[in-house]
Amino acid sequence: MAGLEQGLVQVYTGEAKGKSTAAFGLALRACGHGLKVLIVQFMKTPDYGEHRALQRLAPEVEVKTFGRKGFIHRGGARPEDYEQARAALSFAREAMLGGRVDILILDEINNALYFGLLTEEEVLAFLAERPPQVEVILTGRNAPAGIIEVADLVTEMRQVKHPYEKGIKARKGIEY
């Protein structure tokens, strides 16, 4: 396949599960049609199940993680968190502008924005540079209004019911 004729900007956001999962499903579908896929993960390490699965199922899908172990709390980011987020955006920009990708997934970038690791202006400038044949997908809770405004497709995951409400903790292979 020669790539996409028309790329769009998609946002998967909301409080419920399924944002990254939807993006990775799209990655598998695109890979099945011979498209070049790059997933840049913000605030994550290679410890997540999706990273391992893609290595097995679709080794041609490139996954690059930028983050440290542990959680970031709003107002409690470390200097390395800012450095990792900027490195992730720079890596994504280079790949996007270098013609290496048809599909670019910026996994958890909305959370990086929420935690102040990047600014909305930086990400909007990044999206303004997007070549017209590249599809960009942004995932994570709390997508800012400016990102939603420039997107072509926005899906908000809404939680109706969740096992956490019964005290069931995150399960390996299901939530991570």
mmCIF file of C-alpha atoms in Angstrom:
data_model
loop_
_atom_site.group_PDB
_atom_site.id
_atom_site.type_symbol
_atom_site.label_atom_id
_atom_site.label_comp_id
_atom_site.label_asym_id
_atom_site.label_seq_id
_atom_site.Cartn_x
_atom_site.Cartn_y
_atom_site.Cartn_z
ATOM 1 C CA MET A 1 0.000 0.000 0.000
ATOM 2 C CA ALA A 2 1.280 3.469 -0.814
ATOM 3 C CA GLY A 3 0.017 5.123 2.392
ATOM 4 C CA LEU A 4 -2.945 7.329 3.124
ATOM 5 C CA GLU A 5 -4.305 9.846 0.649
ATOM 6 C CA GLN A 6 -5.887 11.843 3.475
ATOM 7 C CA GLY A 7 -4.755 11.799 7.085
ATOM 8 C CA LEU A 8 -6.873 13.125 9.936
ATOM 9 C CA VAL A 9 -6.427 14.028 13.590
ATOM 10 C CA GLN A 10 -8.256 11.766 16.031
ATOM 11 C CA VAL A 11 -8.674 12.176 19.790
ATOM 12 C CA TYR A 12 -9.677 9.401 22.193
ATOM 13 C CA THR A 13 -10.375 10.931 25.594
ATOM 14 C CA GLY A 14 -12.705 10.611 28.594
ATOM 15 C CA GLU A 15 -12.747 9.123 32.048
ATOM 16 C CA ALA A 16 -13.424 5.517 31.071
ATOM 17 C CA LYS A 17 -11.239 2.658 29.884
ATOM 18 C CA GLY A 18 -10.550 2.040 26.232
ATOM 19 C CA LYS A 19 -8.645 5.033 24.871
ATOM 20 C CA SER A 20 -5.281 3.378 24.338
ATOM 21 C CA THR A 21 -6.980 0.098 23.522
ATOM 22 C CA ALA A 22 -8.904 1.756 20.673
ATOM 23 C CA ALA A 23 -5.716 3.343 19.353
ATOM 24 C CA PHE A 24 -3.846 0.028 19.425
ATOM 25 C CA GLY A 25 -6.733 -1.663 17.629
ATOM 26 C CA LEU A 26 -6.422 0.975 14.935
ATOM 27 C CA ALA A 27 -2.659 0.299 14.804
ATOM 28 C CA LEU A 28 -3.267 -3.401 14.185
ATOM 29 C CA ARG A 29 -5.840 -2.660 11.490
ATOM 30 C CA ALA A 30 -3.498 -0.203 9.749
ATOM 31 C CA CYS A 31 -0.599 -2.660 9.982
ATOM 32 C CA GLY A 32 -2.806 -5.297 8.370
ATOM 33 C CA HIS A 33 -3.126 -2.996 5.367
ATOM 34 C CA GLY A 34 0.600 -2.346 5.130
ATOM 35 C CA LEU A 35 0.594 1.137 6.662
ATOM 36 C CA LYS A 36 3.612 2.280 8.646
ATOM 37 C CA VAL A 37 2.621 2.767 12.291
ATOM 38 C CA LEU A 38 4.513 4.461 15.104
ATOM 39 C CA ILE A 39 3.233 4.589 18.661
ATOM 40 C CA VAL A 40 4.921 7.145 20.913
ATOM 41 C CA GLN A 41 3.959 6.572 24.530
ATOM 42 C CA PHE A 42 4.126 9.452 26.982
ATOM 43 C CA MET A 43 4.593 8.750 30.696
ATOM 44 C CA LYS A 44 4.912 4.988 30.140
ATOM 45 C CA THR A 45 7.628 2.361 30.247
ATOM 46 C CA PRO A 46 7.867 -0.853 28.181
ATOM 47 C CA ASP A 47 6.274 -2.763 31.108
ATOM 48 C CA TYR A 48 2.754 -2.464 29.678
ATOM 49 C CA GLY A 49 1.111 -5.494 28.060
ATOM 50 C CA GLU A 50 0.314 -3.705 24.808
ATOM 51 C CA HIS A 51 4.009 -3.085 24.202
ATOM 52 C CA ARG A 52 4.834 -6.781 24.567
ATOM 53 C CA ALA A 53 1.832 -7.873 22.503
ATOM 54 C CA LEU A 54 2.658 -5.608 19.593
ATOM 55 C CA GLN A 55 6.225 -6.945 19.565
ATOM 56 C CA ARG A 56 4.739 -10.425 19.056
ATOM 57 C CA LEU A 57 1.699 -9.708 16.882
ATOM 58 C CA ALA A 58 2.946 -6.863 14.745
ATOM 59 C CA PRO A 59 6.697 -6.393 15.097
ATOM 60 C CA GLU A 60 6.637 -3.884 12.233
ATOM 61 C CA VAL A 61 4.616 -1.507 14.454
ATOM 62 C CA GLU A 62 7.215 0.618 16.177
ATOM 63 C CA VAL A 63 6.555 1.465 19.828
ATOM 64 C CA LYS A 64 8.749 3.988 21.598
ATOM 65 C CA THR A 65 8.190 4.731 25.287
ATOM 66 C CA PHE A 66 9.158 7.889 27.130
ATOM 67 C CA GLY A 67 8.661 7.828 30.859
ATOM 68 C CA ARG A 68 9.868 6.575 34.183
ATOM 69 C CA LYS A 69 8.514 3.976 36.564
ATOM 70 C CA GLY A 70 6.011 5.305 39.027
ATOM 71 C CA PHE A 71 3.209 7.790 38.899
ATOM 72 C CA ILE A 72 3.222 11.515 38.352
ATOM 73 C CA HIS A 73 0.945 13.622 40.502
ATOM 74 C CA ARG A 74 -0.278 16.997 39.310
ATOM 75 C CA GLY A 75 2.202 19.595 40.538
ATOM 76 C CA GLY A 76 4.701 16.873 41.454
ATOM 77 C CA ALA A 77 6.477 16.216 38.177
ATOM 78 C CA ARG A 78 10.248 15.812 38.242
ATOM 79 C CA PRO A 79 12.633 17.494 35.787
ATOM 80 C CA GLU A 80 13.102 14.147 34.021
ATOM 81 C CA ASP A 81 9.334 13.974 33.370
ATOM 82 C CA TYR A 82 9.474 17.244 31.438
ATOM 83 C CA GLU A 83 12.582 16.066 29.569
ATOM 84 C CA GLN A 84 10.957 12.751 28.629
ATOM 85 C CA ALA A 85 7.776 14.465 27.361
ATOM 86 C CA ARG A 86 9.772 16.902 25.229
ATOM 87 C CA ALA A 87 11.943 14.056 23.912
ATOM 88 C CA ALA A 88 8.784 12.108 23.002
ATOM 89 C CA LEU A 89 7.285 15.035 21.097
ATOM 90 C CA SER A 90 10.598 15.690 19.335
ATOM 91 C CA PHE A 91 10.925 12.014 18.355
ATOM 92 C CA ALA A 92 7.340 12.024 17.038
ATOM 93 C CA ARG A 93 7.923 15.233 15.070
ATOM 94 C CA GLU A 94 11.065 13.855 13.442
ATOM 95 C CA ALA A 95 9.273 10.642 12.434
ATOM 96 C CA MET A 96 6.196 12.497 11.175
ATOM 97 C CA LEU A 97 8.115 15.046 9.122
ATOM 98 C CA GLY A 98 10.664 12.493 7.931
ATOM 99 C CA GLY A 99 8.060 10.436 6.091
ATOM 100 C CA ARG A 100 8.569 7.395 8.335
ATOM 101 C CA VAL A 101 4.919 6.994 9.304
ATOM 102 C CA ASP A 102 1.400 6.836 7.946
ATOM 103 C CA ILE A 103 -0.202 6.475 11.384
ATOM 104 C CA LEU A 104 1.241 8.249 14.424
ATOM 105 C CA ILE A 105 -0.277 7.461 17.809
ATOM 106 C CA LEU A 106 0.609 9.820 20.656
ATOM 107 C CA ASP A 107 -0.476 7.621 23.537
ATOM 108 C CA GLU A 108 -1.283 9.470 26.783
ATOM 109 C CA ILE A 109 -0.255 12.843 25.371
ATOM 110 C CA ASN A 110 -3.433 14.373 26.804
ATOM 111 C CA ASN A 111 -2.273 13.315 30.261
ATOM 112 C CA ALA A 112 1.134 14.851 29.597
ATOM 113 C CA LEU A 113 -0.724 18.081 28.840
ATOM 114 C CA TYR A 114 -2.871 17.749 31.970
ATOM 115 C CA PHE A 115 0.221 17.314 34.141
ATOM 116 C CA GLY A 116 1.881 20.321 32.501
ATOM 117 C CA LEU A 117 4.734 18.335 30.947
ATOM 118 C CA LEU A 118 3.921 19.941 27.595
ATOM 119 C CA THR A 119 1.871 22.990 26.710
ATOM 120 C CA GLU A 120 -1.227 22.993 24.569
ATOM 121 C CA GLU A 121 0.524 25.496 22.296
ATOM 122 C CA GLU A 122 3.404 23.058 21.714
ATOM 123 C CA VAL A 123 1.040 20.266 20.733
ATOM 124 C CA LEU A 124 -1.096 22.536 18.537
ATOM 125 C CA ALA A 125 2.080 23.695 16.756
ATOM 126 C CA PHE A 126 3.039 20.036 16.289
ATOM 127 C CA LEU A 127 -0.375 19.260 14.776
ATOM 128 C CA ALA A 128 -0.108 22.290 12.477
ATOM 129 C CA GLU A 129 3.055 20.724 11.000
ATOM 130 C CA ARG A 130 1.291 17.429 10.225
ATOM 131 C CA PRO A 131 1.674 16.418 6.580
ATOM 132 C CA PRO A 132 -1.796 15.926 5.048
ATOM 133 C CA GLN A 133 -1.266 12.198 4.425
ATOM 134 C CA VAL A 134 -0.368 11.386 8.075
ATOM 135 C CA GLU A 135 -3.041 10.272 10.548
ATOM 136 C CA VAL A 136 -2.356 11.403 14.131
ATOM 137 C CA ILE A 137 -4.184 9.900 17.106
ATOM 138 C CA LEU A 138 -3.960 11.514 20.551
ATOM 139 C CA THR A 139 -5.075 9.514 23.590
ATOM 140 C CA GLY A 140 -5.536 10.197 27.278
ATOM 141 C CA ARG A 141 -7.949 11.777 29.698
ATOM 142 C CA ASN A 142 -8.544 15.506 29.893
ATOM 143 C CA ALA A 143 -8.048 16.456 26.249
ATOM 144 C CA PRO A 144 -7.880 20.267 26.208
ATOM 145 C CA ALA A 145 -10.456 22.301 24.292
ATOM 146 C CA GLY A 146 -7.888 23.504 21.732
ATOM 147 C CA ILE A 147 -6.926 19.934 20.832
ATOM 148 C CA ILE A 148 -10.577 18.921 20.532
ATOM 149 C CA GLU A 149 -11.207 21.942 18.314
ATOM 150 C CA VAL A 150 -8.536 21.036 15.718
ATOM 151 C CA ALA A 151 -9.365 17.307 15.701
ATOM 152 C CA ASP A 152 -11.374 15.746 12.905
ATOM 153 C CA LEU A 153 -12.721 12.951 15.102
ATOM 154 C CA VAL A 154 -13.188 13.006 18.871
ATOM 155 C CA THR A 155 -14.355 10.000 20.854
ATOM 156 C CA GLU A 156 -15.058 10.433 24.554
ATOM 157 C CA MET A 157 -15.087 7.263 26.617
ATOM 158 C CA ARG A 158 -17.775 7.572 29.276
ATOM 159 C CA GLN A 159 -17.736 5.336 32.313
ATOM 160 C CA VAL A 160 -21.068 3.779 33.152
ATOM 161 C CA LYS A 161 -19.837 1.107 35.535
ATOM 162 C CA HIS A 162 -16.370 -0.016 36.617
ATOM 163 C CA PRO A 163 -15.028 -2.885 38.766
ATOM 164 C CA TYR A 164 -13.024 -0.345 40.818
ATOM 165 C CA GLU A 165 -16.375 0.561 42.390
ATOM 166 C CA LYS A 166 -16.430 -2.966 43.878
ATOM 167 C CA GLY A 167 -12.858 -2.646 45.134
ATOM 168 C CA ILE A 168 -11.325 -4.651 42.261
ATOM 169 C CA LYS A 169 -7.861 -3.289 41.571
ATOM 170 C CA ALA A 170 -6.154 -2.921 38.167
ATOM 171 C CA ARG A 171 -5.435 -6.344 36.687
ATOM 172 C CA LYS A 172 -2.376 -7.298 34.696
ATOM 173 C CA GLY A 173 -3.374 -8.072 31.130
ATOM 174 C CA ILE A 174 -6.663 -6.194 31.401
ATOM 175 C CA GLU A 175 -5.958 -2.646 32.642
ATOM 176 C CA TYR A 176 -2.224 -2.638 31.913
#
